Coordinates of C-alpha atoms in Angstrom, one line a residue:
X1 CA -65.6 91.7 133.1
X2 CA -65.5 88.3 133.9
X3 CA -62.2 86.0 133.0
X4 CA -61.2 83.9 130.0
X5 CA -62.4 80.5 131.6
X6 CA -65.5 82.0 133.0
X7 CA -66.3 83.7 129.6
X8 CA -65.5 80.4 128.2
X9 CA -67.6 77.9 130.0
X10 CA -71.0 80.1 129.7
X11 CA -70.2 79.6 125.4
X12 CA -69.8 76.0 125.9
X13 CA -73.2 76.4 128.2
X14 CA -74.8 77.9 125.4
X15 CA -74.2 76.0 123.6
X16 CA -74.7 72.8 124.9
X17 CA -78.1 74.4 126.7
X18 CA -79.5 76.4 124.1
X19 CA -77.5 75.7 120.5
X20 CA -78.5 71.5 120.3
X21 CA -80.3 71.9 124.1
X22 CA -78.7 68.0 124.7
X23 CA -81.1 66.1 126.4
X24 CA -80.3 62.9 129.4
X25 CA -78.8 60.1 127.9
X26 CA -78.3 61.6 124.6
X27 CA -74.9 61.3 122.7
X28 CA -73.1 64.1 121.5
X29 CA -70.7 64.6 118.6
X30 CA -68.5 67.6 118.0
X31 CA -66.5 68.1 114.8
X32 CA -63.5 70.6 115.4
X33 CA -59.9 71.4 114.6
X34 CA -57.4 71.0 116.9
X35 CA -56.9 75.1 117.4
X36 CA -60.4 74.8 119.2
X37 CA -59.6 71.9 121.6
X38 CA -60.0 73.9 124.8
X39 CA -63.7 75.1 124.0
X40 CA -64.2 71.6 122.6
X41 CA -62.9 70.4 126.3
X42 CA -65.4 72.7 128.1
X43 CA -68.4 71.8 125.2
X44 CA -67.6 68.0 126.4
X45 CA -67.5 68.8 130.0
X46 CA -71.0 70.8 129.6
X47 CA -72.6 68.0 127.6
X48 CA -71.8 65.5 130.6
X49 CA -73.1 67.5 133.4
X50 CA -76.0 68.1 131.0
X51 CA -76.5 63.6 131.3
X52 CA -74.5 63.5 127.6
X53 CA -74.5 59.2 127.1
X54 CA -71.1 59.5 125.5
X55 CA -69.1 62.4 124.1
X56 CA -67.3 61.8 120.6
X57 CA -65.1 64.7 118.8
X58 CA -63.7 63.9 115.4
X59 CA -60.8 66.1 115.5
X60 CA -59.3 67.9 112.1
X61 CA -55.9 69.8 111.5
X62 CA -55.5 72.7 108.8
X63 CA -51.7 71.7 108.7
X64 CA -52.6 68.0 107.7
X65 CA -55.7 69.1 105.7
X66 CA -53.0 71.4 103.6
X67 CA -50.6 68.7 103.1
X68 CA -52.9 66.5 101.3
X69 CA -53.7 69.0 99.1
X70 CA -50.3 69.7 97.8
X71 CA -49.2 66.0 97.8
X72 CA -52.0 63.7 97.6
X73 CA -52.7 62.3 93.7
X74 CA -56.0 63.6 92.3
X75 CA -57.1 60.6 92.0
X76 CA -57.4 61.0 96.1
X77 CA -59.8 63.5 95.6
X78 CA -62.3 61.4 93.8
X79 CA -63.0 59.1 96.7
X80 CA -66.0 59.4 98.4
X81 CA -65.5 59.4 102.5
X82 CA -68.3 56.8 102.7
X83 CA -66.7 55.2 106.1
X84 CA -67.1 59.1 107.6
X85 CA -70.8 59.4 106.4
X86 CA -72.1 56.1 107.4
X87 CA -70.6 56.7 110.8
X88 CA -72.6 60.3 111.3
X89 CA -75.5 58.6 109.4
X90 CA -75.5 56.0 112.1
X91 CA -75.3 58.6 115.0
X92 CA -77.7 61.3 114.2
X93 CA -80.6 58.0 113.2
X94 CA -80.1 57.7 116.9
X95 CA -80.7 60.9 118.0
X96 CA -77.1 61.8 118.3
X97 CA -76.8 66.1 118.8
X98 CA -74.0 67.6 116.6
X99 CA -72.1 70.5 117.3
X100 CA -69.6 72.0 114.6
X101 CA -66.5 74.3 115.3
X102 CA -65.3 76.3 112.4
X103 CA -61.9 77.9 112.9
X104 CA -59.7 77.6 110.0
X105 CA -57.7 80.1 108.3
X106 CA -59.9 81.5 105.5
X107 CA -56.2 80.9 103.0
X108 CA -55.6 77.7 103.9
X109 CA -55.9 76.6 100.6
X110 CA -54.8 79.3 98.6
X111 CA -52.9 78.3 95.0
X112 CA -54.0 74.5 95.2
X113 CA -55.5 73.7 92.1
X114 CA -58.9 74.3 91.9
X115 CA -59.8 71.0 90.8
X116 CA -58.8 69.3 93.7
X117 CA -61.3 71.5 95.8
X118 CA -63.9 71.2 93.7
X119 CA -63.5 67.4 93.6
X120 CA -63.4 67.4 97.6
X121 CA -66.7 69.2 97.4
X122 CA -68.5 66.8 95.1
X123 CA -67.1 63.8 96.6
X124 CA -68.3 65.1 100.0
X125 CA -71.2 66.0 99.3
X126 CA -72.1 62.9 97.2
X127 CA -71.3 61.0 101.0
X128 CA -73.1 63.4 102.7
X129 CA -76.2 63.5 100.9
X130 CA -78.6 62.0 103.2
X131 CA -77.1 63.6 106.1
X132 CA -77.6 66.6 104.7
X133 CA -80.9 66.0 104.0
X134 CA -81.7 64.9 107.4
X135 CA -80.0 68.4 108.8
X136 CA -82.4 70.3 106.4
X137 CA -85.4 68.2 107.4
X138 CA -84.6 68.9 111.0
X139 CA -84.3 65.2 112.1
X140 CA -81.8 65.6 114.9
X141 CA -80.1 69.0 116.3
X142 CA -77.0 70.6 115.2
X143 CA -75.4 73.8 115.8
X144 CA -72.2 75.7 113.9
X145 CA -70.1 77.9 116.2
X146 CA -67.0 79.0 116.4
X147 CA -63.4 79.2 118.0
X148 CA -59.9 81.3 116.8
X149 CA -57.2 79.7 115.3
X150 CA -53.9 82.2 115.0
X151 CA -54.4 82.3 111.3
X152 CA -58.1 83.3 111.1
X153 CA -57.1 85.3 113.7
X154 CA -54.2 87.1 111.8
X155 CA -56.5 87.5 108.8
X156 CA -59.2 89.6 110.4
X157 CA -56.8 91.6 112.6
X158 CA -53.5 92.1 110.5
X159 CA -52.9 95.5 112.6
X160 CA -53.3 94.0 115.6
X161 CA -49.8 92.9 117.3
X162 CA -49.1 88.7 117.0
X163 CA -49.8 88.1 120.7
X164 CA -53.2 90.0 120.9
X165 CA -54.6 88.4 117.2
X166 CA -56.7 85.4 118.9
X167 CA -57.6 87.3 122.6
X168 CA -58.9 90.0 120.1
X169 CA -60.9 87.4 118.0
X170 CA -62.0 85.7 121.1
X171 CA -63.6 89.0 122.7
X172 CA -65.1 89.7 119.2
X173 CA -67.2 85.9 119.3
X174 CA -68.2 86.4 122.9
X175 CA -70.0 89.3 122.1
X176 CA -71.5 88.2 119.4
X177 CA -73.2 85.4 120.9
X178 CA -74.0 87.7 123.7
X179 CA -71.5 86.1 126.3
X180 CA -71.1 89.1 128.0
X181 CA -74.8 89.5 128.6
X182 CA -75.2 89.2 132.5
X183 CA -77.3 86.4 131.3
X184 CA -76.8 84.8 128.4
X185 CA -79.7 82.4 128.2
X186 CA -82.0 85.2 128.9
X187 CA -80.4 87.4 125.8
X188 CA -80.8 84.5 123.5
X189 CA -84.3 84.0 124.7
X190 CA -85.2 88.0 124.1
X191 CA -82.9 87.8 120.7
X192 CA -85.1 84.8 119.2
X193 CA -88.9 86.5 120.3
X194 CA -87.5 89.4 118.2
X195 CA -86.7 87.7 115.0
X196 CA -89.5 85.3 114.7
X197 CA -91.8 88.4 115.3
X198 CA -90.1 89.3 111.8
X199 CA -90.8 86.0 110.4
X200 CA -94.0 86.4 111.6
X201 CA -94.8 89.3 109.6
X202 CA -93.9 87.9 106.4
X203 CA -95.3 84.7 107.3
X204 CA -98.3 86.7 107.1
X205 CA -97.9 88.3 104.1
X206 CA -97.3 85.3 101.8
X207 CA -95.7 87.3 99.2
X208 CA -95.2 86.0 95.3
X209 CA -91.5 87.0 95.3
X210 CA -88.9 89.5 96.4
X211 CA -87.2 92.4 94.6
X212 CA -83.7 93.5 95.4
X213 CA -82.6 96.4 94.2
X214 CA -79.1 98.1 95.5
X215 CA -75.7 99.2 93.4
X216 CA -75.2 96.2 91.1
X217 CA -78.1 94.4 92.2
X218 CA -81.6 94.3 90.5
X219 CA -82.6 90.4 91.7
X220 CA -86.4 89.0 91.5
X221 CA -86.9 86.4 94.0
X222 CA -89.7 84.1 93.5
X223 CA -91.1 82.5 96.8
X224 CA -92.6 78.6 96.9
X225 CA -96.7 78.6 97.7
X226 CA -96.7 77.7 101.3
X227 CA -93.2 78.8 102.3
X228 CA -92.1 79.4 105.9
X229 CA -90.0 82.1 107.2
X230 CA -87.6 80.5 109.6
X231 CA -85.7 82.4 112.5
X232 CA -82.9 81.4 115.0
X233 CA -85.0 78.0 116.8
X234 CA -86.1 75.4 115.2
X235 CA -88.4 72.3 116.3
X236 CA -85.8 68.6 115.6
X237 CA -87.9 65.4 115.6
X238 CA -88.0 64.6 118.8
X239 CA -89.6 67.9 119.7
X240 CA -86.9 69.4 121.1
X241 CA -86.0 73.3 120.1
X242 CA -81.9 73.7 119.1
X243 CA -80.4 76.5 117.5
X244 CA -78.3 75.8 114.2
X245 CA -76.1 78.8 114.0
X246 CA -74.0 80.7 116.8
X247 CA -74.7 83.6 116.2
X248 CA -77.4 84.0 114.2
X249 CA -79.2 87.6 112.9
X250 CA -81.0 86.3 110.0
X251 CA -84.8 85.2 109.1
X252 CA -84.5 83.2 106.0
X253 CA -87.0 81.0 103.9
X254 CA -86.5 78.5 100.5
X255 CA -86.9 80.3 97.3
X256 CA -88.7 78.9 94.1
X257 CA -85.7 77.4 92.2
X258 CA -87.3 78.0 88.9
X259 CA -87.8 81.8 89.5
X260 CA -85.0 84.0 90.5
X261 CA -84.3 86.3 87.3
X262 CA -81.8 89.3 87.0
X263 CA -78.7 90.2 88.4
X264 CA -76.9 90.1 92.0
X265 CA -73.5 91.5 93.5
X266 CA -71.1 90.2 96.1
X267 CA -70.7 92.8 99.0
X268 CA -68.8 90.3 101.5
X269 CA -65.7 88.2 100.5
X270 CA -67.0 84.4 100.3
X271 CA -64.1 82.1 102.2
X272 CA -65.0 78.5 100.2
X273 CA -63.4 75.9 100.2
X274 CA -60.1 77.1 101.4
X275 CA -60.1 80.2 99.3
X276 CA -61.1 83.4 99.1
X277 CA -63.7 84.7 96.5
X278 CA -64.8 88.3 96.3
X279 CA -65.8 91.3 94.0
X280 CA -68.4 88.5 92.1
X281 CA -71.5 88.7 89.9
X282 CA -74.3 86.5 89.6
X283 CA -76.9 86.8 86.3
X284 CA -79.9 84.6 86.7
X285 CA -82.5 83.4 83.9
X286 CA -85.3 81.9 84.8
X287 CA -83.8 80.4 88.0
X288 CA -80.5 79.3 86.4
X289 CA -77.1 80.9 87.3
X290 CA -76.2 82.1 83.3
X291 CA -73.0 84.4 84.2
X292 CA -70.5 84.4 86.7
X293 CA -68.1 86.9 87.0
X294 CA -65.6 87.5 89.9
X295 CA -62.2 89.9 90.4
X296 CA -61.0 87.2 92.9
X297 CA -61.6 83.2 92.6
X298 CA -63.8 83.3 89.5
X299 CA -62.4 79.8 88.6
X300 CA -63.3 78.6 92.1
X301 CA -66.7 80.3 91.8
X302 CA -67.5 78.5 88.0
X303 CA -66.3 75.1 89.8
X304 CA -69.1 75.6 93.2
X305 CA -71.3 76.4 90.0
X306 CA -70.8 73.9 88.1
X307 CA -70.8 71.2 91.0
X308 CA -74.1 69.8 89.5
X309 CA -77.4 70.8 88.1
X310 CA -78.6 72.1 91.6
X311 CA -75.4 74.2 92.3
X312 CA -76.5 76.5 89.2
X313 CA -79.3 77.6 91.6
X314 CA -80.8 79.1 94.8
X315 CA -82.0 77.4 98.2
X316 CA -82.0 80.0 100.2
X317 CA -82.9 84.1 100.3
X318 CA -82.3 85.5 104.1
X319 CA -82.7 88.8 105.6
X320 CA -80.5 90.6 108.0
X321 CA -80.8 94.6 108.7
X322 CA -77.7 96.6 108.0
X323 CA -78.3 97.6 112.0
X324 CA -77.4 94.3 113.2
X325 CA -74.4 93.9 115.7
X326 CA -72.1 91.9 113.8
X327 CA -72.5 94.4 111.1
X328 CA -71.8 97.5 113.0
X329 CA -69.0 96.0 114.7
X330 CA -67.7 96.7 110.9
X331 CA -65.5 93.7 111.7
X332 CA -64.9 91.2 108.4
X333 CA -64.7 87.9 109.6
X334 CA -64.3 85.8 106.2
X335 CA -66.1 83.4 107.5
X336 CA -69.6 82.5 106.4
X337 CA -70.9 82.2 109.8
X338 CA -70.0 85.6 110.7
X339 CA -70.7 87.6 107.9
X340 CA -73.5 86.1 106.6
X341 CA -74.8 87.2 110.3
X342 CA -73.8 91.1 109.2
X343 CA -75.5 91.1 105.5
X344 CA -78.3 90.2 103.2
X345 CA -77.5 86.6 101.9
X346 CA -78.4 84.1 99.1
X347 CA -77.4 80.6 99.0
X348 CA -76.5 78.4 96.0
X349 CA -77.2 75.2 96.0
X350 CA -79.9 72.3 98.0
X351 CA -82.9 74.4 100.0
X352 CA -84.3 73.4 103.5
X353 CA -87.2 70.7 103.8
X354 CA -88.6 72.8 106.6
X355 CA -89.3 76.4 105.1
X356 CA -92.1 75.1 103.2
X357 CA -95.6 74.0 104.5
X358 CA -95.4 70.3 105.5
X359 CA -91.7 69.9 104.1
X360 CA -90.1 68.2 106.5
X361 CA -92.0 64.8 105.7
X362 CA -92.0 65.0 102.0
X363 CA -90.0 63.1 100.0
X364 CA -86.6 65.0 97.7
X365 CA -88.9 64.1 94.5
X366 CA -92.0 66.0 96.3
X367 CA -90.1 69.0 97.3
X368 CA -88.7 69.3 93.8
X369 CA -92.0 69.7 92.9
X370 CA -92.5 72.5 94.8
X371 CA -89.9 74.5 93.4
X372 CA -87.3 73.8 96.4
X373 CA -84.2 73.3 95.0
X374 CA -81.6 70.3 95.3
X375 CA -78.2 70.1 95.5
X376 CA -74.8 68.2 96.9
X377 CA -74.1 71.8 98.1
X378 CA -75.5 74.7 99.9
X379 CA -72.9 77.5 100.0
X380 CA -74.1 81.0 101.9
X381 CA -73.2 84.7 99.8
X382 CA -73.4 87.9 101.2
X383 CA -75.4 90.6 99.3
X384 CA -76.3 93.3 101.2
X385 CA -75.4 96.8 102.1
X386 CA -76.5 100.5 103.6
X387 CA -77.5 101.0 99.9
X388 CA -80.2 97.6 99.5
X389 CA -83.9 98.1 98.9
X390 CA -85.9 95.4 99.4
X391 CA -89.4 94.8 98.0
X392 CA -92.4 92.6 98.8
X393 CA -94.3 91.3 95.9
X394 CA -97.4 90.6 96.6
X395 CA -99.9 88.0 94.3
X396 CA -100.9 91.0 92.2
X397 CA -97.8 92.3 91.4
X398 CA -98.3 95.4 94.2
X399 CA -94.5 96.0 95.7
X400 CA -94.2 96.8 99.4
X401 CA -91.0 97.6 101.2
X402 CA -89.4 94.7 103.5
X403 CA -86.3 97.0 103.6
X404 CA -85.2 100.6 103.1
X405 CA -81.8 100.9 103.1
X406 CA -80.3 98.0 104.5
X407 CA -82.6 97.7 107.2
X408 CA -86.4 96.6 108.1
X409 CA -89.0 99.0 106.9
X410 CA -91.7 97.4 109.4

């Protein structure tokens, strides 16, 4: 097995190399909290020897991120971070790669007010907007990955004793971005063939809309005409391939907005926001989220609902076998990154430019029109289970299976 450090600098290869493949003289930006500063260290010393122009981290701390929660006014909350999204505006119009690390304690807000969070949300995403749309557009390249903190750590292994809680995490994240693969670059290669042959195959197929069917669950998913199933790679617009998510499991595509009808059921905890929501319900009419019921966070979940008229519906419908190896690692993460990686998912909230046929240059007002949704948000749910039936429907209402339970059926 090969050490810490050397396990270490081939994730930080990855993915400098293969997650935002950083080109010569290109800048790099990596958002992180200060639990991940030595794999930020070793991203930043990657992205130089790769001919990085500059390297710029914004740096974060949960224990400073808490405080302002529990002592700021509310009023605080209702500022937009314009300064924050003009700068990232700025960088990624000049072809500036970001790189995201997600570590923070999946609690870290538990009993603020919900307001507040909900506020934080809007206001960001107001700031964000044309960032975001440029990420779902795929103007530049970015890639989410991860690093332990203690209390994320703590939270997915409460058994384990204090001192072993973030080596344990750590092991778990190597393997499931295939570190400890004698070569990692070659997995990730062999891993991406495999799903796009999926996407593919349904590609192919064009169908009209989806039907889910498991324990709580009987959801009709109406697809855009001309929409694209993505997988792991995508194309920026410079022409160079980058890989959002670290790791990644899913193939994923933009439904209609207008057409999801019936009802859906949690099967993951959702970590938003700071909090934890699980056990939750989702009734859809004609597109539109019309109930919402949860046994934990239901007053969080109403607020992400009710963020604006795009949060009360879809942007995203992805597909992950049950037989996956974050999923059979039966490892819960709470965090999206992870578990949506291990499970069936749906997304509430803004849809990406580039699953439909010549999205990435239309305008928001021509996608609209298309039946992709928009949104200041675009929050991942995990749906699926050993027990989830999947449908095709085809143009003239014929169903075929896409999965049989939990898993592909082709």
């Amino acid at each position: 097995m090969p050490s810490f450090q050397e396990r270490l600098s081939r994730y930080a290869d990855l993915i400098v190399n293969v997650g935002v493949q950083l080109q010569p003289g290109q800048k790099l930006v990596v958002n992180a909290a200060l639990d991940a500063a030595e794999l930020v260290r070793e991203i930043a010393r990657k992205g130089y020897e790769a001919g990085a122009y500059t390297v710029k981290v914004n740096w974060s701390d949960d224990a400073v991120n808490r405080l302002r929660y529990e002592f700021a006014p509310n009023e605080a909350f209702l500022e937009e971070p314009k300064w924050y999204a003009g700068e990232m505006l700025e960088l990624v119009e000049n072809n500036a790669a970001v790189v995201s690390v997600v570590s923070s304690d999946p609690d870290l807000l538990k009993g603020i007010d919900p307001e507040k969070i909900a506020n934080h949300q809007k206001t960001y995403g107001k700031a964000m907007a044309k960032y975001r749309e440029y990420a779902q557009s795929d103007k530049f390249s970015w890639c989410v990955v991860a690093a332990p903190s203690q209390a994320w750590a703590a939270k997915v292994f409460p058994n384990e004793p204090e001192d072993r809680q973030v080596e344990k995490l750590w092991d778990s994240i190597f393997k499931a971005v295939r570190v400890d693969e004698d070569n990692p670059v070659a997995a990730w290669d062999r891993h991406i063939r495999t799903l796009n042959e999926k996407a593919d195959y349904l590609n192919a197929k064009q169908y009209a809309k989806l039907h889910y069917v498991a324990p709580g669950t009987d959801l009709f998913v109406g697809l855009p005409e001309g929409h694209i199933w993505v997988a792991a790679d995508s194309v920026n617009e410079k022409g160079t391939k980058f890989v959002a998510n670290m790791p990644t499991e899913e193939v994923f595509t933009a439904p209609h907005a207008e057409r999801v009808d019936g009802y859906v059921s949690s099967t993951k905890p959702l970590s938003y926001g700071g909090t934890v929501i699980d056990g939750f319900k989702l009734t859809f009419e004609n597109g539109r989220i019309v109930g919402v019921e949860a046994e934990k966070g239901e007053e969080t979940l109403k607020k992400l609902v009710e963020m604006d008229e795009g949060s009360h519906y879809l942007g995203e419908v992805a597909l992950v076998p049950h037989r996956s190896p974050i999923s059979e690692s039966n490892i819960l993460y709470y965090n999206t990154l992870f578990d949506e990686n291990a499970s069936n998912h749906l997304a509430i909230g803004s849809a990406y430019a580039f699953c439909l046929k010549g999205g990435k240059s239309m305008t928001q007002d021509e996608l609209k029109a298309k039946g992709l949704n928009r949104s200041l948000t675009h929050v991942d749910f995990m749906i699926g289970s050993a027990e989830m039936d999947i449908f095709g429907v085809t143009a003239d209402g014929k169903e075929e299976p896409v999965f049989r339970k939990g898993n592909w059926a082709f």
